[in-house]
Each structure stands twice: as C-alpha cells, then as structure tokens.
Amino acid sequence: MTNINSLIKCTWPQLSAISILHVSMATTAERRSSLDISDLKTLHMEGSQQTLIGYELSPIPTMSLALQVAQLENMENDSTLPVGTENPLKKSVTLDLEAATDLPNGNDKLEKMTSKISIVSQAAPDGGYGWFVVLAAFLVNFYVWGVSYGWGIYQGLYLNDVYKGQTSTLKIAFIGTSANAVLTSLGLFLTPIINRIGYRGTMAIGTILAPLGLVLASFSTELWHLYITQGILFGIGGAFVFSPSIALPSQWFDKHRGLATGMSVCGSGVGGLALTPLVQFLIENVGYRATLRYMAIIGVVILGIATFLAKPRWALKVGNDGKMFDKSLLSKQLWIMLFFGFTVTFGYLVPYFLMPSYAISIGLSPATGAVVVGVMSGFNAAARIGLGYTADRFGRVNTMFVCTLLAGLACLLLWTFANNLGVLMAFAVVYGGSGGGFISLFPVVTADVVGVKNLSNVLGAVYASNVFGNLLGTPLAGAIYDAAGGSYIPAMIFSGGMSVIAAISMAYLKYLRGGGNFWKMV
C-alpha cells in the first residue's frame, strides 16, 4: 500500500475529537469509531504499514476515513483565521490505513482517496533556509524586471536614433511589452515542466535563454530582430526563472508570508533603481550593442546564483499532478482576481516607459529622466517590503485595494500636473510606492483565495491574466499619445483610469472576503 504524506493545517480550535471509522490497530485488530486528540498524539502501531496524516480541528460528521480525509484536504487553510492570528494547533498523527481498503462502500477505496490528497510536508518554518529562497527570488526579480523597467531607455534610443524614421512609438513599444507579456503569461504552461525537471532545472533554462536574448539583440540589424531577441526570447527566458522562483517563498513562510513575498519581489524595484541608470551610463560610454552584452553577462551571474539558492520545500509534486490548471478551483473570487490582473497591467508600466521621453518634453535631460525612473523603481522596492508587512498586519486584500487606488489617483492628480522636476519627483515617489504593489501581493492574496497548496498552479493563471495588459497597455498609451498630437495628458488619464477600474474590482473582492462587510480586515 502506498504511503501518503499530507499535512492539513489546523484552522478551528473548538473541537476536541475527530471521528474516524475503520481504523485498525495492527497488534490487536481493534476497530474504533472515534479517536480523541490525546489518542491521536500517541497512537503508534508497530509492525504495520503506517501513513502520516495531518489534520484540522474542525467539526466533521462521522463518515468513512476516505471521505473524511478528502474533506479535510479540501478545507480552507490558515487564511480562514483572522488576519494576524497564529494557529495554536499544528500537529500530525500516525494512523494505519490498511482497513481503508476493505470499506463497504466501493467509492471509499483507498486508491480513490489517495488520488485526492496533495503531497506536502509539515508546517512552514517561517525562516531558516527560507531566507535563502527569498534571496533567490529577490535576485531573479532584480535582474528580470530591472531590465524590463529600463526598456524606456532603449525605446528612446531606437525611436530617435538607431531606427529613426523607420518606426513609431506604438510599434517600438511592442518590443518591451512583448517581453513582459511572455514573461508573465508563460507561467501557466510551465507547471508540467516544473513537475518534470524541478524548479532548479526550469530556472537553469531561463538562466541561459534570458541573457542569450540580449546577446543576440546586440547583433541586430533590423527592427524585427529586436522583436524576436530583446522581446520574445528575453521574455521566455525571464518566465523560466521568474515563474518557479515566485512560488517558492510561500512554501517556506506562513505567518510572515506577505513580508517574505514582499522582500522577494522588491528585487524588481531595486533592479530598476540600479540597472536603469547603469544602462544609460553604458550606452553613453560604450554604445548600446556593448551595453546589451554587458547586461547579458550580469544576467548569467545573477540568475546563476539564484538558481543555485532556489530550493523547494516540497520534494514531490503538489496539487493536480502536473495539469496546467485545475478548473475545479475556479470561483467568483478567483474570477475577480483574474479580472483584476487583466485590467491593472494596462496602465502599470506606462509611466516607466513614457517617463524618459516625457522628462525631455518638459525640458529635463535624458539622464534626469533616467533618474526619475530610478526613483520610481527605488520606492517601488521599498514599498513592496512595507506592503508585505502591512498586508500581514492589516489585511492582504485591504492593502491590494488601497495601493492600487492610490496608484491610479497619482496618475490622474499628480502626473497630469507634473510640469517641473519637483512635481515629477513627487509623482515618482507616490507612484513608485503604490504602482507595483499588486505584484508583491498577487501571491499572498491568491493563496488566501485558493489555499497555499494550490498556489503554484493557480498563480501561473493569475499572472497569465496580465498578458494583454503587459502586451497592449503601453502601445495603446503610445497610440493615444500620437493621436493626441504629442500630448501626454490622454495617455496619463488612460494609465490612471485602468488602475482605478482594477481597484474597484479589488473592492468587490474585499466585500466578498469580508462576508458582506466592506470594512472588515481581510
């Protein structure tokens, strides 16, 4: 008989016993209809096949062992507790399941039961090696998104110099947005690959492909070469490192999951702060072709270290046996998450991509424009750690709603009036501190909606909902800019308006998660 290793985290401390039928004692062949908690702590059957099963303290009707464990497996995890509440009970017991194979109901056969139980390990350590996993995810975000945030530098160069007169703002923007779209959307299709070759194996492929895209871009002679190399190939490589790494911190953290995830994804802001001015400096001193090659070398080193440090807490497959997506997980709340992901990204990257050219339009230098982007990225990084802590303390959905709404209002009320460096810097601070908040909160809010054991699979679908916004958002803003005769105001309104729409959908999720009470901390 196959062993099952399953930990179901405790959620309700009220019950003092769990009803379990048909549990056999190997030494006495005794059958008992229920086991007290004290029995569960000490139960041990020598000389028999044993299976480790975690349990939740939740009222359960008396039923067969198979159906009971299946019900336990499908119950909510720690997210059902009030925010900030630490689970008082996280235990595991040893039970003999031999008798489960001869239950009277054929539907309760052990074979059917085992197919429904996810294989996971014990309670998250909330530290230890998990901090190295956080560092690995940080490094991936630092490089992949740091390079993406610096696309505006290349865009201005290609548009006004290298390919001057051969393209438009709308067309050239598709190079950067195609990279971002592939980077986020490909995660849905990587689940079977991760299950086949592991997290590190998948990340190793990306460590090669992402820098290779930049190297090949440095040899481009036609605009379409950049679409394939700096756009699609870099995006594919980025997806192979980003998608596996972003799911790992949640495996190692429970109570401080929001903080750990925030520290992981803040790497993107730090990367933008560090790499955007570096790209501008290198282009001015060694040219854009050499700059692309230097950035590829940096990528091999950083992503190589991240791949080495990345380590899953669960050695076996989790969830749905490698399916790309389990449709049974779809719910109204998950649909809201998908709609939010679809809308929020239409406006998110517009300030990053348009800022270098906008800064020039109000009389600032290209270097100053790069600094403004760097400031946005820096505050983006700092805010993601702060938002992770805030989410754990005051509610994850609450935090997602507030930061998304603030980002939209910053575009509508600050950027539209930023006619000098002072106001522009104020916008950079506010938008940088709020605009990317959803990226750090995606994993933790999704874990609340579907349960942490389903996170790796569902998170790919949630990030895939970003594909249209990442691909079309900035080009649409560029088209709006061109149609407005070179005025940035309509593009700014478009960016802020999409964020406000996303915030409204998150407000609805907040209402549902609060059981109809909008002001509840969720």
Short mmCIF file of C-alpha atoms in Angstrom, two decimals:
data_model
loop_
_atom_site.label_atom_id
_atom_site.label_comp_id
_atom_site.label_asym_id
_atom_site.label_seq_id
_atom_site.Cartn_x
_atom_site.Cartn_y
_atom_site.Cartn_z
CA MET A 1 0.00 0.00 0.00
CA THR A 2 1.32 3.43 -0.93
CA ASN A 3 2.16 5.85 1.87
CA ILE A 4 0.51 9.27 1.91
CA ASN A 5 2.27 12.23 3.49
CA SER A 6 -0.24 15.01 3.94
CA LEU A 7 -0.31 17.98 6.28
CA ILE A 8 -3.58 19.85 6.59
CA LYS A 9 -3.02 22.94 8.72
CA CYS A 10 -5.29 23.50 11.71
CA THR A 11 -7.95 26.17 11.45
CA TRP A 12 -10.55 25.74 14.19
CA PRO A 13 -9.56 25.06 17.82
CA GLN A 14 -13.06 24.33 19.12
CA LEU A 15 -13.32 20.58 18.52
CA SER A 16 -11.80 18.10 20.98
CA ALA A 17 -12.04 14.93 18.89
CA ILE A 18 -12.09 13.75 15.29
CA SER A 19 -14.47 10.99 14.32
CA ILE A 20 -12.69 8.30 12.32
CA LEU A 21 -14.21 5.00 11.30
CA HIS A 22 -12.50 1.76 10.37
CA VAL A 23 -9.06 2.45 11.82
CA SER A 24 -7.39 -0.86 12.59
CA MET A 25 -4.79 -1.49 15.24
CA ALA A 26 -2.17 -3.78 13.78
CA THR A 27 -1.42 -5.50 17.03
CA THR A 28 -5.00 -6.09 18.19
CA ALA A 29 -7.10 -5.73 15.03
CA GLU A 30 -9.31 -3.50 17.18
CA ARG A 31 -11.66 -1.13 15.39
CA ARG A 32 -12.70 2.12 16.99
CA SER A 33 -15.33 4.62 15.90
CA SER A 34 -13.51 7.71 17.17
CA LEU A 35 -10.14 8.83 18.47
CA ASP A 36 -9.59 11.61 20.99
CA ILE A 37 -6.91 14.21 20.41
CA SER A 38 -4.83 12.57 23.15
CA ASP A 39 -5.11 9.28 21.26
CA LEU A 40 -4.05 10.94 18.06
CA LYS A 41 -0.92 12.31 19.72
CA THR A 42 0.24 8.95 20.99
CA LEU A 43 -1.21 6.43 18.53
CA HIS A 44 1.52 4.10 17.26
CA MET A 45 1.18 0.74 15.56
CA GLU A 46 4.37 -1.26 15.25
CA GLY A 47 4.80 -3.87 12.58
CA SER A 48 2.22 -2.36 10.23
CA GLN A 49 2.24 -0.03 7.27
CA GLN A 50 1.72 3.47 8.55
CA THR A 51 0.74 6.75 6.98
CA LEU A 52 1.36 10.25 8.28
CA ILE A 53 -1.74 12.41 8.04
CA GLY A 54 -2.09 15.98 9.25
CA TYR A 55 -5.49 17.09 10.45
CA GLU A 56 -7.62 20.18 11.04
CA LEU A 57 -9.63 20.70 14.21
CA SER A 58 -12.97 21.29 12.55
CA PRO A 59 -16.43 19.79 13.15
CA ILE A 60 -16.74 16.77 10.88
CA PRO A 61 -19.68 14.37 10.63
CA THR A 62 -18.92 10.73 11.27
CA MET A 63 -18.14 9.13 7.92
CA SER A 64 -15.68 6.79 6.31
CA LEU A 65 -11.98 7.52 6.70
CA ALA A 66 -11.58 8.04 2.98
CA LEU A 67 -14.27 10.68 2.65
CA GLN A 68 -13.20 12.33 5.89
CA VAL A 69 -9.61 12.81 4.78
CA ALA A 70 -10.81 14.01 1.38
CA GLN A 71 -12.96 16.62 3.14
CA LEU A 72 -10.03 17.67 5.29
CA GLU A 73 -7.89 18.09 2.20
CA ASN A 74 -10.36 20.45 0.59
CA MET A 75 -10.92 22.68 3.62
CA GLU A 76 -9.54 26.19 3.90
CA ASN A 77 -6.02 26.64 5.24
CA ASP A 78 -4.75 29.22 7.72
CA SER A 79 -6.35 32.05 5.74
CA THR A 80 -9.68 31.29 7.44
CA LEU A 81 -8.28 32.62 10.69
CA PRO A 82 -8.45 36.36 11.42
CA VAL A 83 -5.54 38.23 9.91
CA GLY A 84 -2.55 38.19 12.24
CA THR A 85 -3.81 35.18 14.21
CA GLU A 86 -1.26 32.42 14.69
CA ASN A 87 -2.56 28.88 14.52
CA PRO A 88 -2.43 27.42 18.04
CA LEU A 89 -2.57 23.82 16.77
CA LYS A 90 -0.39 22.34 14.06
CA LYS A 91 0.04 18.61 14.62
CA SER A 92 0.37 15.33 12.81
CA VAL A 93 -0.53 11.79 13.75
CA THR A 94 0.32 8.27 12.64
CA LEU A 95 -2.60 6.12 11.50
CA ASP A 96 -2.87 2.68 9.94
CA LEU A 97 -4.90 2.85 6.73
CA GLU A 98 -4.85 -0.87 5.93
CA ALA A 99 -8.50 -1.22 6.83
CA ALA A 100 -9.45 1.57 4.41
CA THR A 101 -9.09 -0.84 1.51
CA ASP A 102 -11.96 -3.06 2.67
CA LEU A 103 -14.54 -0.42 3.45
CA PRO A 104 -18.09 -1.42 2.47
CA ASN A 105 -18.59 1.50 0.09
CA GLY A 106 -16.67 0.93 -3.12
CA ASN A 107 -16.33 4.68 -3.63
CA ASP A 108 -14.27 4.87 -0.47
CA LYS A 109 -11.47 2.65 -1.68
CA LEU A 110 -8.03 3.83 -0.63
CA GLU A 111 -6.95 4.19 -4.24
CA LYS A 112 -9.60 6.88 -4.80
CA MET A 113 -8.71 8.59 -1.57
CA THR A 114 -5.01 8.83 -2.35
CA SER A 115 -5.67 10.45 -5.71
CA LYS A 116 -7.31 13.41 -3.96
CA ILE A 117 -4.63 14.16 -1.40
CA SER A 118 -1.88 16.64 -2.16
CA ILE A 119 1.58 15.58 -1.04
CA VAL A 120 3.09 18.27 1.14
CA SER A 121 5.26 18.47 4.22
CA GLN A 122 4.88 19.84 7.71
CA ALA A 123 4.26 23.37 8.96
CA ALA A 124 6.22 26.15 7.26
CA PRO A 125 9.38 27.01 9.25
CA ASP A 126 8.91 30.78 8.74
CA GLY A 127 12.65 31.20 8.40
CA GLY A 128 15.76 29.05 8.24
CA TYR A 129 16.72 28.19 4.67
CA GLY A 130 13.60 30.01 3.58
CA TRP A 131 15.57 33.27 3.71
CA PHE A 132 17.96 31.94 1.06
CA VAL A 133 14.91 31.10 -1.05
CA VAL A 134 13.73 34.68 -0.58
CA LEU A 135 17.18 35.87 -1.71
CA ALA A 136 16.95 33.67 -4.81
CA ALA A 137 13.57 35.16 -5.75
CA PHE A 138 14.92 38.65 -4.99
CA LEU A 139 17.82 38.16 -7.42
CA VAL A 140 15.51 36.89 -10.16
CA ASN A 141 13.22 39.91 -9.76
CA PHE A 142 16.24 42.22 -9.57
CA TYR A 143 17.51 41.18 -12.98
CA VAL A 144 14.43 40.22 -14.98
CA TRP A 145 12.23 43.15 -14.00
CA GLY A 146 15.15 45.54 -13.58
CA VAL A 147 16.00 45.03 -17.26
CA SER A 148 12.31 45.39 -18.18
CA TYR A 149 11.95 48.68 -16.31
CA GLY A 150 14.96 50.02 -18.21
CA TRP A 151 13.31 49.39 -21.56
CA GLY A 152 12.31 53.05 -21.81
CA ILE A 153 16.00 53.94 -22.27
CA TYR A 154 16.33 51.58 -25.23
CA GLN A 155 12.96 52.68 -26.61
CA GLY A 156 14.02 56.33 -26.79
CA LEU A 157 17.33 55.34 -28.37
CA TYR A 158 15.79 53.10 -31.03
CA LEU A 159 13.00 55.58 -31.81
CA ASN A 160 15.08 58.75 -32.04
CA ASP A 161 18.45 57.45 -33.21
CA VAL A 162 19.09 53.85 -34.32
CA TYR A 163 15.84 53.33 -36.25
CA LYS A 164 14.78 56.96 -36.63
CA GLY A 165 12.07 57.35 -39.24
CA GLN A 166 11.55 53.57 -39.52
CA THR A 167 9.07 53.08 -36.71
CA SER A 168 6.62 54.81 -34.35
CA THR A 169 6.02 54.97 -30.62
CA LEU A 170 3.25 52.39 -30.98
CA LYS A 171 5.35 49.89 -32.93
CA ILE A 172 8.57 50.21 -30.97
CA ALA A 173 6.76 49.77 -27.64
CA PHE A 174 5.78 46.23 -28.63
CA ILE A 175 9.38 45.07 -28.15
CA GLY A 176 9.36 45.85 -24.44
CA THR A 177 5.74 44.86 -23.89
CA SER A 178 6.13 41.53 -25.70
CA ALA A 179 8.93 40.65 -23.29
CA ASN A 180 6.73 41.49 -20.29
CA ALA A 181 3.72 39.69 -21.72
CA VAL A 182 5.63 36.48 -22.39
CA LEU A 183 7.38 36.74 -19.03
CA THR A 184 4.13 36.72 -17.08
CA SER A 185 1.84 34.63 -19.30
CA LEU A 186 4.16 31.69 -19.93
CA GLY A 187 3.99 30.68 -16.27
CA LEU A 188 0.67 28.91 -16.88
CA PHE A 189 2.37 26.49 -19.27
CA LEU A 190 5.45 25.89 -17.14
CA THR A 191 3.73 23.82 -14.44
CA PRO A 192 4.21 20.48 -16.28
CA ILE A 193 7.85 21.39 -16.96
CA ILE A 194 8.47 22.23 -13.30
CA ASN A 195 6.89 18.93 -12.26
CA ARG A 196 9.07 17.08 -14.76
CA ILE A 197 12.52 18.65 -14.27
CA GLY A 198 12.06 20.56 -11.00
CA TYR A 199 12.31 24.20 -10.00
CA ARG A 200 16.08 24.46 -10.41
CA GLY A 201 16.07 22.67 -13.75
CA THR A 202 13.45 25.06 -15.10
CA MET A 203 15.34 28.09 -13.77
CA ALA A 204 18.59 26.84 -15.32
CA ILE A 205 16.97 27.01 -18.77
CA GLY A 206 15.94 30.61 -18.15
CA THR A 207 19.42 31.48 -16.92
CA ILE A 208 20.65 30.66 -20.41
CA LEU A 209 17.79 32.00 -22.55
CA ALA A 210 17.28 35.46 -21.00
CA PRO A 211 20.91 36.64 -21.37
CA LEU A 212 21.08 34.97 -24.79
CA GLY A 213 18.21 37.19 -25.95
CA LEU A 214 20.24 40.31 -25.08
CA VAL A 215 23.40 39.00 -26.72
CA LEU A 216 21.57 38.25 -29.96
CA ALA A 217 19.88 41.66 -29.81
CA SER A 218 23.31 43.29 -29.78
CA PHE A 219 23.91 41.90 -33.29
CA SER A 220 20.55 43.06 -34.70
CA THR A 221 20.49 45.00 -37.96
CA GLU A 222 16.72 45.12 -38.50
CA LEU A 223 13.92 46.17 -36.20
CA TRP A 224 12.23 42.77 -36.37
CA HIS A 225 15.40 41.19 -34.96
CA LEU A 226 14.73 43.07 -31.72
CA TYR A 227 11.17 41.78 -31.52
CA ILE A 228 12.46 38.20 -31.53
CA THR A 229 15.55 38.66 -29.34
CA GLN A 230 15.17 41.52 -26.84
CA GLY A 231 11.43 40.95 -26.84
CA ILE A 232 10.22 37.37 -27.12
CA LEU A 233 13.41 35.40 -26.33
CA PHE A 234 14.25 37.51 -23.29
CA GLY A 235 10.63 37.15 -22.13
CA ILE A 236 10.74 33.36 -22.47
CA GLY A 237 13.97 33.17 -20.51
CA GLY A 238 12.59 35.52 -17.87
CA ALA A 239 9.49 33.36 -17.47
CA PHE A 240 11.58 30.24 -16.92
CA VAL A 241 13.30 31.85 -13.93
CA PHE A 242 10.51 34.11 -12.64
CA SER A 243 7.56 31.69 -12.51
CA PRO A 244 9.30 28.96 -10.47
CA SER A 245 11.05 31.39 -8.11
CA ILE A 246 7.99 33.49 -7.23
CA ALA A 247 6.09 30.45 -5.92
CA LEU A 248 8.87 29.23 -3.61
CA PRO A 249 8.83 31.76 -0.71
CA SER A 250 5.19 30.94 0.13
CA GLN A 251 6.23 27.32 0.71
CA TRP A 252 8.66 28.36 3.46
CA PHE A 253 6.59 31.02 5.23
CA ASP A 254 3.18 31.10 6.84
CA LYS A 255 2.78 33.83 9.47
CA HIS A 256 5.18 36.17 7.63
CA ARG A 257 4.23 35.12 4.11
CA GLY A 258 3.37 38.64 2.99
CA LEU A 259 6.66 40.04 4.29
CA ALA A 260 8.70 37.25 2.68
CA THR A 261 6.96 37.67 -0.66
CA GLY A 262 7.34 41.45 -0.46
CA MET A 263 11.08 41.09 0.16
CA SER A 264 11.30 38.73 -2.81
CA VAL A 265 9.56 40.93 -5.34
CA CYS A 266 11.13 44.16 -4.09
CA GLY A 267 14.11 42.98 -6.11
CA SER A 268 12.35 44.33 -9.20
CA GLY A 269 12.33 47.83 -7.78
CA VAL A 270 15.94 47.60 -6.63
CA GLY A 271 16.84 46.27 -10.06
CA GLY A 272 15.14 49.19 -11.76
CA LEU A 273 16.88 51.63 -9.42
CA ALA A 274 20.30 50.09 -10.10
CA LEU A 275 20.09 48.92 -13.70
CA THR A 276 18.26 51.83 -15.38
CA PRO A 277 20.97 54.44 -14.62
CA LEU A 278 23.61 51.79 -15.39
CA VAL A 279 22.12 51.16 -18.84
CA GLN A 280 22.02 54.92 -19.54
CA PHE A 281 25.64 55.29 -18.43
CA LEU A 282 26.86 52.35 -20.51
CA ILE A 283 25.01 53.48 -23.63
CA GLU A 284 26.59 56.92 -23.38
CA ASN A 285 30.10 55.49 -22.88
CA VAL A 286 30.33 52.19 -24.78
CA GLY A 287 27.29 52.18 -27.08
CA TYR A 288 24.07 50.20 -26.96
CA ARG A 289 25.46 46.99 -28.50
CA ALA A 290 28.17 46.59 -25.87
CA THR A 291 25.62 47.58 -23.21
CA LEU A 292 23.38 44.66 -24.19
CA ARG A 293 26.32 42.26 -23.92
CA TYR A 294 27.38 43.59 -20.53
CA MET A 295 23.82 43.21 -19.28
CA ALA A 296 23.80 39.61 -20.53
CA ILE A 297 26.98 38.83 -18.55
CA ILE A 298 25.45 40.37 -15.44
CA GLY A 299 22.36 38.23 -16.02
CA VAL A 300 24.29 34.96 -16.21
CA VAL A 301 25.97 35.67 -12.88
CA ILE A 302 22.87 36.88 -11.00
CA LEU A 303 20.48 34.23 -12.34
CA GLY A 304 23.09 31.51 -11.84
CA ILE A 305 23.36 32.38 -8.14
CA ALA A 306 19.56 32.50 -7.83
CA THR A 307 19.19 29.06 -9.44
CA PHE A 308 21.76 27.61 -7.05
CA LEU A 309 19.97 29.02 -3.99
CA ALA A 310 16.42 28.14 -5.09
CA LYS A 311 15.18 25.12 -3.19
CA PRO A 312 11.60 23.84 -2.97
CA ARG A 313 10.33 22.81 0.43
CA TRP A 314 8.19 20.08 -1.10
CA ALA A 315 10.21 17.41 -2.85
CA LEU A 316 7.20 15.82 -4.58
CA LYS A 317 4.59 17.21 -6.91
CA VAL A 318 1.91 19.27 -5.28
CA GLY A 319 -1.70 19.71 -6.23
CA ASN A 320 -3.01 18.43 -9.53
CA ASP A 321 -0.33 16.08 -10.88
CA GLY A 322 1.10 18.49 -13.42
CA LYS A 323 -2.06 19.78 -15.11
CA MET A 324 -1.66 23.32 -16.36
CA PHE A 325 -4.76 24.41 -14.49
CA ASP A 326 -7.35 22.73 -12.29
CA LYS A 327 -10.75 24.12 -13.35
CA SER A 328 -12.32 22.94 -10.11
CA LEU A 329 -10.51 25.81 -8.37
CA LEU A 330 -12.44 28.45 -10.29
CA SER A 331 -14.70 30.53 -8.07
CA LYS A 332 -16.21 34.01 -8.08
CA GLN A 333 -13.29 35.29 -6.03
CA LEU A 334 -10.73 33.78 -8.39
CA TRP A 335 -12.56 35.28 -11.38
CA ILE A 336 -12.25 38.67 -9.70
CA MET A 337 -8.51 38.08 -9.28
CA LEU A 338 -8.25 37.27 -12.99
CA PHE A 339 -10.20 40.40 -13.95
CA PHE A 340 -8.02 42.49 -11.67
CA GLY A 341 -4.89 41.05 -13.25
CA PHE A 342 -6.30 41.78 -16.71
CA THR A 343 -7.06 45.46 -16.04
CA VAL A 344 -4.31 46.61 -13.68
CA THR A 345 -1.43 45.93 -16.07
CA PHE A 346 -2.85 48.08 -18.88
CA GLY A 347 -1.74 51.18 -17.01
CA TYR A 348 1.03 49.93 -14.74
CA LEU A 349 4.11 50.22 -16.97
CA VAL A 350 3.00 53.33 -18.89
CA PRO A 351 4.81 55.79 -16.55
CA TYR A 352 8.01 53.72 -16.67
CA PHE A 353 8.05 53.55 -20.46
CA LEU A 354 6.97 57.14 -21.19
CA MET A 355 8.88 58.87 -18.40
CA PRO A 356 12.24 59.23 -20.23
CA SER A 357 10.65 60.98 -23.22
CA TYR A 358 8.20 62.93 -21.03
CA ALA A 359 11.07 64.30 -18.93
CA ILE A 360 12.73 65.59 -22.10
CA SER A 361 9.45 67.18 -23.22
CA ILE A 362 9.34 69.39 -20.12
CA GLY A 363 12.96 70.49 -20.53
CA LEU A 364 14.84 67.92 -18.46
CA SER A 365 17.89 65.97 -19.66
CA PRO A 366 17.83 62.25 -20.63
CA ALA A 367 19.98 61.50 -17.59
CA THR A 368 17.43 63.23 -15.33
CA GLY A 369 14.66 61.19 -16.93
CA ALA A 370 16.60 58.02 -16.11
CA VAL A 371 16.99 59.21 -12.52
CA VAL A 372 13.22 59.76 -12.23
CA VAL A 373 12.63 56.19 -13.41
CA GLY A 374 15.23 55.04 -10.90
CA VAL A 375 13.46 56.90 -8.09
CA MET A 376 10.16 55.24 -9.03
CA SER A 377 11.89 51.88 -9.01
CA GLY A 378 13.60 52.54 -5.69
CA PHE A 379 10.40 53.50 -3.91
CA ASN A 380 8.74 50.56 -5.63
CA ALA A 381 11.30 48.28 -3.98
CA ALA A 382 10.98 49.82 -0.52
CA ALA A 383 7.19 49.85 -0.70
CA ARG A 384 6.97 46.16 -1.57
CA ILE A 385 8.61 45.21 1.71
CA GLY A 386 6.40 47.65 3.57
CA LEU A 387 3.29 46.46 1.77
CA GLY A 388 4.13 42.85 2.60
CA TYR A 389 4.34 43.72 6.29
CA THR A 390 1.18 45.84 6.08
CA ALA A 391 -0.66 43.01 4.34
CA ASP A 392 0.18 40.56 7.13
CA ARG A 393 -0.91 43.07 9.77
CA PHE A 394 -3.92 44.86 8.28
CA GLY A 395 -5.22 42.51 5.62
CA ARG A 396 -3.89 41.42 2.25
CA VAL A 397 -6.93 42.34 0.16
CA ASN A 398 -7.21 45.66 2.01
CA THR A 399 -3.63 46.50 1.13
CA MET A 400 -4.06 45.48 -2.51
CA PHE A 401 -7.12 47.71 -2.84
CA VAL A 402 -5.57 50.78 -1.23
CA CYS A 403 -2.26 50.71 -3.11
CA THR A 404 -3.94 50.14 -6.50
CA LEU A 405 -6.37 53.01 -5.94
CA LEU A 406 -3.53 55.29 -4.82
CA ALA A 407 -1.53 54.46 -7.97
CA GLY A 408 -4.47 55.41 -10.18
CA LEU A 409 -5.06 58.68 -8.36
CA ALA A 410 -1.34 59.52 -8.58
CA CYS A 411 -1.52 59.34 -12.39
CA LEU A 412 -4.73 61.35 -12.56
CA LEU A 413 -3.94 64.03 -10.00
CA LEU A 414 -0.13 64.31 -9.89
CA TRP A 415 1.38 63.23 -13.20
CA THR A 416 -1.03 65.36 -15.23
CA PHE A 417 0.28 68.47 -13.38
CA ALA A 418 3.98 67.48 -13.35
CA ASN A 419 5.45 70.33 -15.38
CA ASN A 420 8.67 70.64 -13.37
CA LEU A 421 11.16 68.36 -11.66
CA GLY A 422 9.71 68.86 -8.17
CA VAL A 423 6.19 67.70 -9.01
CA LEU A 424 7.58 64.94 -11.23
CA MET A 425 9.66 63.63 -8.34
CA ALA A 426 6.60 63.76 -6.07
CA PHE A 427 4.73 61.64 -8.60
CA ALA A 428 7.68 59.23 -8.83
CA VAL A 429 7.64 58.76 -5.06
CA VAL A 430 3.88 58.19 -4.77
CA TYR A 431 3.52 56.03 -7.86
CA GLY A 432 6.69 54.11 -7.14
CA GLY A 433 5.39 53.35 -3.67
CA SER A 434 2.00 52.14 -4.82
CA GLY A 435 2.01 51.22 -8.51
CA GLY A 436 3.78 47.89 -8.22
CA GLY A 437 2.14 46.81 -5.00
CA PHE A 438 -0.09 44.31 -6.75
CA ILE A 439 2.95 42.34 -7.92
CA SER A 440 4.10 41.64 -4.37
CA LEU A 441 0.56 40.95 -3.17
CA PHE A 442 -0.54 38.68 -6.04
CA PRO A 443 0.92 35.51 -4.46
CA VAL A 444 -0.40 36.13 -0.94
CA VAL A 445 -3.91 37.20 -1.99
CA THR A 446 -4.11 34.27 -4.41
CA ALA A 447 -3.01 31.94 -1.60
CA ASP A 448 -5.86 33.30 0.54
CA VAL A 449 -8.37 32.68 -2.25
CA VAL A 450 -7.37 29.15 -3.31
CA GLY A 451 -5.14 27.89 -0.48
CA VAL A 452 -1.35 27.75 -0.39
CA LYS A 453 -1.25 24.13 -1.60
CA ASN A 454 -2.82 25.21 -4.90
CA LEU A 455 -0.73 28.35 -5.26
CA SER A 456 1.93 27.09 -7.69
CA ASN A 457 -0.68 26.08 -10.23
CA VAL A 458 -3.17 28.94 -9.88
CA LEU A 459 -0.54 31.68 -9.62
CA GLY A 460 0.53 30.90 -13.19
CA ALA A 461 -3.03 31.53 -14.38
CA VAL A 462 -3.29 34.76 -12.36
CA TYR A 463 -0.06 36.08 -13.83
CA ALA A 464 -1.22 34.92 -17.27
CA SER A 465 -4.17 37.30 -16.90
CA ASN A 466 -1.56 40.08 -17.17
CA VAL A 467 -0.65 39.15 -20.73
CA PHE A 468 -3.00 41.52 -22.57
CA GLY A 469 -2.25 44.46 -20.33
CA ASN A 470 1.50 43.90 -20.50
CA LEU A 471 1.39 43.44 -24.26
CA LEU A 472 -1.08 46.16 -25.24
CA GLY A 473 -1.09 48.70 -22.39
CA THR A 474 1.98 50.73 -23.28
CA PRO A 475 1.45 50.53 -27.08
CA LEU A 476 -2.12 51.78 -26.57
CA ALA A 477 -0.79 54.63 -24.46
CA GLY A 478 1.69 55.39 -27.26
CA ALA A 479 -1.11 55.32 -29.84
CA ILE A 480 -3.18 57.65 -27.65
CA TYR A 481 -0.18 59.97 -27.37
CA ASP A 482 0.29 60.02 -31.16
CA ALA A 483 -3.44 60.54 -31.78
CA ALA A 484 -3.45 63.46 -29.35
CA GLY A 485 -0.79 65.22 -31.41
CA GLY A 486 2.02 64.69 -28.94
CA SER A 487 0.07 65.46 -25.76
CA TYR A 488 0.81 63.18 -22.82
CA ILE A 489 -2.35 64.04 -20.85
CA PRO A 490 -4.70 61.48 -22.52
CA ALA A 491 -2.10 58.72 -22.02
CA MET A 492 -1.79 59.68 -18.36
CA ILE A 493 -5.59 59.52 -17.93
CA PHE A 494 -5.64 56.12 -19.62
CA SER A 495 -2.95 54.80 -17.25
CA GLY A 496 -4.63 56.11 -14.12
CA GLY A 497 -8.13 55.13 -15.22
CA MET A 498 -7.20 51.47 -15.72
CA SER A 499 -5.71 51.35 -12.22
CA VAL A 500 -8.89 52.83 -10.73
CA ILE A 501 -11.01 50.20 -12.54
CA ALA A 502 -8.76 47.48 -11.14
CA ALA A 503 -9.09 48.97 -7.66
CA ILE A 504 -12.89 48.85 -7.92
CA SER A 505 -12.76 45.12 -8.72
CA MET A 506 -10.50 44.60 -5.71
CA ALA A 507 -13.01 46.49 -3.58
CA TYR A 508 -15.62 43.92 -4.63
CA LEU A 509 -13.29 41.08 -3.64
CA LYS A 510 -12.77 42.83 -0.30
CA TYR A 511 -16.56 42.93 0.14
CA LEU A 512 -16.89 39.20 -0.61
CA ARG A 513 -13.96 38.16 1.57
CA GLY A 514 -15.46 40.18 4.40
CA GLY A 515 -18.74 38.30 4.20
CA GLY A 516 -20.64 41.37 3.05
CA ASN A 517 -18.84 43.73 5.43
CA PHE A 518 -16.67 46.06 3.33
CA TRP A 519 -14.85 47.44 6.37
CA LYS A 520 -13.74 44.07 7.69
CA MET A 521 -9.98 43.47 7.77
CA VAL A 522 -9.31 40.84 5.09
#
